mmCIF file of C-alpha atoms in Angstrom:
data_model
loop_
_atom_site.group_PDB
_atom_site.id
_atom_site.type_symbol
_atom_site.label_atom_id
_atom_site.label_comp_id
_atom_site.label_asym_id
_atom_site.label_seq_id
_atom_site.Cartn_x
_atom_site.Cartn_y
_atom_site.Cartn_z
ATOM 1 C CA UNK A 1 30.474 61.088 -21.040
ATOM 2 C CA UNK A 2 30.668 57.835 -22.265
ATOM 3 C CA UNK A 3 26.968 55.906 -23.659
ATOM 4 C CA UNK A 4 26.640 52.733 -21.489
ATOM 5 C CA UNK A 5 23.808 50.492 -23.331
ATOM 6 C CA UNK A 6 23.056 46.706 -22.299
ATOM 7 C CA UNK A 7 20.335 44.540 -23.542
ATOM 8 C CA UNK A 8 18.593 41.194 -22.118
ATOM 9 C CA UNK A 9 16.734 38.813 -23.215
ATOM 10 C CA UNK A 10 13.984 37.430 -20.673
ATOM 11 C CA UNK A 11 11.328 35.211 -21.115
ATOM 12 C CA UNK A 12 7.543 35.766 -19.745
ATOM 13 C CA UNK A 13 5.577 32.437 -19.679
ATOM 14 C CA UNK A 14 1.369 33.382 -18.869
ATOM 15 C CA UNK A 15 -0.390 30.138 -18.026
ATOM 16 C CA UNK A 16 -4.115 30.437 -19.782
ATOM 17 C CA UNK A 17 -6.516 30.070 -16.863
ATOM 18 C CA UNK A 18 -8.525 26.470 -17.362
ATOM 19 C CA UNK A 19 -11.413 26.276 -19.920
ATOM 20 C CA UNK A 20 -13.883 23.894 -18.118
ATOM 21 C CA UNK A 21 -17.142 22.900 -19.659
ATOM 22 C CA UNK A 22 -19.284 20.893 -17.676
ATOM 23 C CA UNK A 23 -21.700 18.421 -19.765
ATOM 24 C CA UNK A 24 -24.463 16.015 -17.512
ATOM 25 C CA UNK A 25 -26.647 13.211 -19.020
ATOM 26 C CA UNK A 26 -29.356 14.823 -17.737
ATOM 27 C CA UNK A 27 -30.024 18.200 -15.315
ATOM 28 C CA UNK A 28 -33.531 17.042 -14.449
ATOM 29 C CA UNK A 29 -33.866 13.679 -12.666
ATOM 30 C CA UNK A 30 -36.694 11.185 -11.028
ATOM 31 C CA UNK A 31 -36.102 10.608 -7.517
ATOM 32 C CA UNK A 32 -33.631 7.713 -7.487
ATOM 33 C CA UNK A 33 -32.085 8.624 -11.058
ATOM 34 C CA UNK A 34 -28.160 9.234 -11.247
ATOM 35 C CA UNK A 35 -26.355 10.803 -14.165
ATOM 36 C CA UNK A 36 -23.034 11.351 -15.384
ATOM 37 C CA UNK A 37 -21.428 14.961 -14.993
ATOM 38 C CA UNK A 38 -18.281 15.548 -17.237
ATOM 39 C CA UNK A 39 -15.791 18.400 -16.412
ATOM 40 C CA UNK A 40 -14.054 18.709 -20.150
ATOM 41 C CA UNK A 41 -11.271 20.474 -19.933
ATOM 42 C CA UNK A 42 -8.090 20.608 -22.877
ATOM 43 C CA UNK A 43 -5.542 21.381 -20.745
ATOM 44 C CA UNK A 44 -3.294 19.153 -18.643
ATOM 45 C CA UNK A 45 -5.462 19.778 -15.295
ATOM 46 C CA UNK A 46 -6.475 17.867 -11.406
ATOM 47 C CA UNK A 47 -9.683 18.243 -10.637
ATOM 48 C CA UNK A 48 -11.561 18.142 -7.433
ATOM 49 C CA UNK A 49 -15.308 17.813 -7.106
ATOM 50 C CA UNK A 50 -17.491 19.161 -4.273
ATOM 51 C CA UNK A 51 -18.318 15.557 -3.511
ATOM 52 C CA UNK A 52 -14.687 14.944 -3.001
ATOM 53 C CA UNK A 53 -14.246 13.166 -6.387
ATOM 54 C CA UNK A 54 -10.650 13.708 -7.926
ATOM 55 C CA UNK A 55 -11.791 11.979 -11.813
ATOM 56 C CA UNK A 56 -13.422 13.992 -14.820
ATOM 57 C CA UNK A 57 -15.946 12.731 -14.724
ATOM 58 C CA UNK A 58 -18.364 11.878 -11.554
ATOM 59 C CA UNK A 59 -21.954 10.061 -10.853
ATOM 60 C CA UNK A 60 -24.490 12.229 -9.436
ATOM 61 C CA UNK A 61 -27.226 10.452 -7.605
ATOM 62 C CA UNK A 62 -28.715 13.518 -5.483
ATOM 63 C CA UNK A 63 -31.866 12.831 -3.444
ATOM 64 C CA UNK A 64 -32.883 16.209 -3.610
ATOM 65 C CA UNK A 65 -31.691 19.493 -6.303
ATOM 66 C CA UNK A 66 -28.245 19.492 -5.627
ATOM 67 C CA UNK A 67 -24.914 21.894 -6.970
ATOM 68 C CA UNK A 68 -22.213 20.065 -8.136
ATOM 69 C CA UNK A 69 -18.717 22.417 -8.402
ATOM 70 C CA UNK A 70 -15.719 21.524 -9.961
ATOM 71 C CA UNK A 71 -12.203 22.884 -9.409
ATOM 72 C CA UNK A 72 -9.979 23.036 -11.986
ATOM 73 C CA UNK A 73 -5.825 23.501 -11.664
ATOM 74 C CA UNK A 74 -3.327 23.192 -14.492
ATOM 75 C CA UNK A 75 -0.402 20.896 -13.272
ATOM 76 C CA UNK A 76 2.466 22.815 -14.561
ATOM 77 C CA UNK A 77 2.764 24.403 -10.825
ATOM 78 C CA UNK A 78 1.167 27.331 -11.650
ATOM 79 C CA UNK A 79 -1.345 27.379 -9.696
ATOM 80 C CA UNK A 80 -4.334 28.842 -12.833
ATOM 81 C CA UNK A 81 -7.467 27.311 -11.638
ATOM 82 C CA UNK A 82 -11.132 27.778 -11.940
ATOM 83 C CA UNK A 83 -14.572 26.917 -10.631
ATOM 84 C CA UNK A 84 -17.270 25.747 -12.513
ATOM 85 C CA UNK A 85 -20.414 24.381 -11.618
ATOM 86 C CA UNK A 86 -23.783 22.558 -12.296
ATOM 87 C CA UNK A 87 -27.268 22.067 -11.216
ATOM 88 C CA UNK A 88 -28.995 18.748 -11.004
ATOM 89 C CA UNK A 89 -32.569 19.222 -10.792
ATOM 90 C CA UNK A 90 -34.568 16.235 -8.625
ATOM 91 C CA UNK A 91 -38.959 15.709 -9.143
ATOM 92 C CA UNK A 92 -40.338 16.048 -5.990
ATOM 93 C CA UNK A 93 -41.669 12.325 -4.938
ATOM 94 C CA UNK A 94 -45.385 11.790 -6.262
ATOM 95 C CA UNK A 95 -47.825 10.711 -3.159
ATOM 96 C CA UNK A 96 -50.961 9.203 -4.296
ATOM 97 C CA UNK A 97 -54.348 8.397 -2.768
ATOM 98 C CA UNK A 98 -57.328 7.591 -4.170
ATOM 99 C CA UNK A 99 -61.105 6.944 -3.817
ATOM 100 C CA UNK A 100 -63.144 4.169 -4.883
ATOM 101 C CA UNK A 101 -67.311 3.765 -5.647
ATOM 102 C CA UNK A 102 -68.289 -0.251 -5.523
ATOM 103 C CA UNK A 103 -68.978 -2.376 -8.911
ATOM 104 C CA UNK A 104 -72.424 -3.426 -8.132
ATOM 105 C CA UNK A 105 -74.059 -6.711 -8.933
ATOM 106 C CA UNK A 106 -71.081 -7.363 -11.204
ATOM 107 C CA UNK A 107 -71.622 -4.238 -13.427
ATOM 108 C CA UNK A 108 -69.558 -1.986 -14.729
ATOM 109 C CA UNK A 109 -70.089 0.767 -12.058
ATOM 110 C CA UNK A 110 -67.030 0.992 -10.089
ATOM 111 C CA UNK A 111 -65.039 4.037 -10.147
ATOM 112 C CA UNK A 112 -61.586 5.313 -8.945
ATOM 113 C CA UNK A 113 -60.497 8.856 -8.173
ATOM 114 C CA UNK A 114 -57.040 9.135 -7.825
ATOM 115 C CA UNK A 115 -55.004 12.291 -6.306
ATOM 116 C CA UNK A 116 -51.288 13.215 -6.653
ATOM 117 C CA UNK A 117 -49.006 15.778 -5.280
ATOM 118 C CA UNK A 118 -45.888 16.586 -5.857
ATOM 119 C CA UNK A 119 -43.907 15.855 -8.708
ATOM 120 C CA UNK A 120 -43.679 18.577 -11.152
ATOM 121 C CA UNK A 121 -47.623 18.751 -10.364
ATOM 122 C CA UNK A 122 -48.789 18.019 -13.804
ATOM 123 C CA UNK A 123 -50.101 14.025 -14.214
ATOM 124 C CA UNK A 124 -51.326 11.522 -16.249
ATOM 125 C CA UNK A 125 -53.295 8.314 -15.035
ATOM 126 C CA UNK A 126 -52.749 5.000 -16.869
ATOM 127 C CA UNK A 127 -53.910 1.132 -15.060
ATOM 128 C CA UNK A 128 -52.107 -2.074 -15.203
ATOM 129 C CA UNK A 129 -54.076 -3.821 -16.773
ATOM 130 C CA UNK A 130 -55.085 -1.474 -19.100
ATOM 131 C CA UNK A 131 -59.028 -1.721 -18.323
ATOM 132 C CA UNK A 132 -59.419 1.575 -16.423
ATOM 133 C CA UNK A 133 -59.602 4.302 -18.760
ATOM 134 C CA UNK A 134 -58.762 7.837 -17.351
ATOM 135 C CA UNK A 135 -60.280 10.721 -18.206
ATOM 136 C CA UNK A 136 -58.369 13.339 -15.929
ATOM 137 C CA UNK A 137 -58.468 11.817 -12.512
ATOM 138 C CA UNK A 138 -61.461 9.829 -12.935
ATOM 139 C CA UNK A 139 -61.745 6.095 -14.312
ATOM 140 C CA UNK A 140 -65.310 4.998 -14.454
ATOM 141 C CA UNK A 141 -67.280 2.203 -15.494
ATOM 142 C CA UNK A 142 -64.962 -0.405 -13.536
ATOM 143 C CA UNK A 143 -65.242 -3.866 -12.833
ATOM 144 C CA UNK A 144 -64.324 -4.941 -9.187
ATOM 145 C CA UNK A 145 -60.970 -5.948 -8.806
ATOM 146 C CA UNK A 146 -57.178 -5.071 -8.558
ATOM 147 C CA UNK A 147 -55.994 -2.179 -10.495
ATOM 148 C CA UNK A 148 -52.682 -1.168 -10.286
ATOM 149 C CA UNK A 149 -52.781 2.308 -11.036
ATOM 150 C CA UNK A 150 -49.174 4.767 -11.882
ATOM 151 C CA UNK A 151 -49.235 8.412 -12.109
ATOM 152 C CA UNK A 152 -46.757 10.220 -14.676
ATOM 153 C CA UNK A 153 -45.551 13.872 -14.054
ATOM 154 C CA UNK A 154 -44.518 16.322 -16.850
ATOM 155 C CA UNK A 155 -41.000 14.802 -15.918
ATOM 156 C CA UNK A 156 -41.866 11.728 -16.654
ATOM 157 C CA UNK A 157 -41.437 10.424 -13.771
ATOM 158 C CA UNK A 158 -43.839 7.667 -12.116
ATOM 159 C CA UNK A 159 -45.095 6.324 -8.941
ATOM 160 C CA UNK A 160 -47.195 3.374 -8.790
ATOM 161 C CA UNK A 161 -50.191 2.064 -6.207
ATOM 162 C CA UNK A 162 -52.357 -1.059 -6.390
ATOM 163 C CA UNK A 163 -56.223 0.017 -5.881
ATOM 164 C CA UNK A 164 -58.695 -2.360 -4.946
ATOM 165 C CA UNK A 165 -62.550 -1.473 -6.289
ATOM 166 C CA UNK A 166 -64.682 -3.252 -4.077
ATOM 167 C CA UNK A 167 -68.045 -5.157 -5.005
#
């Protein structure tokens, strides 16, 4: 019996699978806000958004919470990809209304009562000018006239309304 014995050399090439990390400007937005959302990846890779986008980098201007999913693919023809994805968070719009009480005889005794929804559902008051003073919902002691009046959610996001006390 004769010993037969052959050797080979091969190589084995395994393509990593894509490292994405996805960084925003900001998750949480105001209605109308956009951000930036930045798929950083180190390897040489396409992309393709959810939104169609084919760039690293994309501008998210969702009107309401919104995904955003990125595909990854190296280029070598491998065909490694990987999904990643991100949430951008949109404040509900702030509604307002309000109630006046009359200034009488031109005396401090005018009063607005303002009332928000929405938003995150936390708010602050403030008036433009800065003559009505709020104390929760509530700005007494008023002068008639124009008031322009913005709430501010825990967002800090704003809606403004122009409230007339009468006389």
């Amino acid at each position: 019996l004769s010993e037969c014995n052959n050797a080979d050399t091969i190589s084995i090439t395994v393509n990593p699978i894509p490292e994405i990390t996805l960084v925003a400007g900001d998750t949480n937005l105001c209605p109308g806000e956009q951000t930036q959302i930045t798929a950083n990846c180190e390897q040489n890779v396409s992309y393709r958004w959810s939104n169609g986008a084919t760039t690293a980098t994309i501008t998210a201007e969702p009107s309401e919470t919104r995904t955003y999913t990125v595909n990854v693919k190296l280029r070598d023809g491998a065909q490694c990809e990987k999904d990643s994805s991100i949430v951008i968070h949109v404040d509900e719009n702030i509604q307002l209304r309000y109630e006046t009480e009359p200034s009488h005889c031109g005396q401090r005794t005018g009063e607005i009562t303002m009332h928000a929804t929405g938003g995150d559902g936390t708010f602050t008051f403030s008036s433009n000018p800065n003559t009505a003073t709020f104390i929760d919902s509530i700005a007494s002691n008023l002068l008639s006239g124009s008031y322009t009046v913005t709430a501010t959610d825990g967002m800090a996001c704003t809606q403004s309304i122009t409230v007339e006390v009468p006389s």
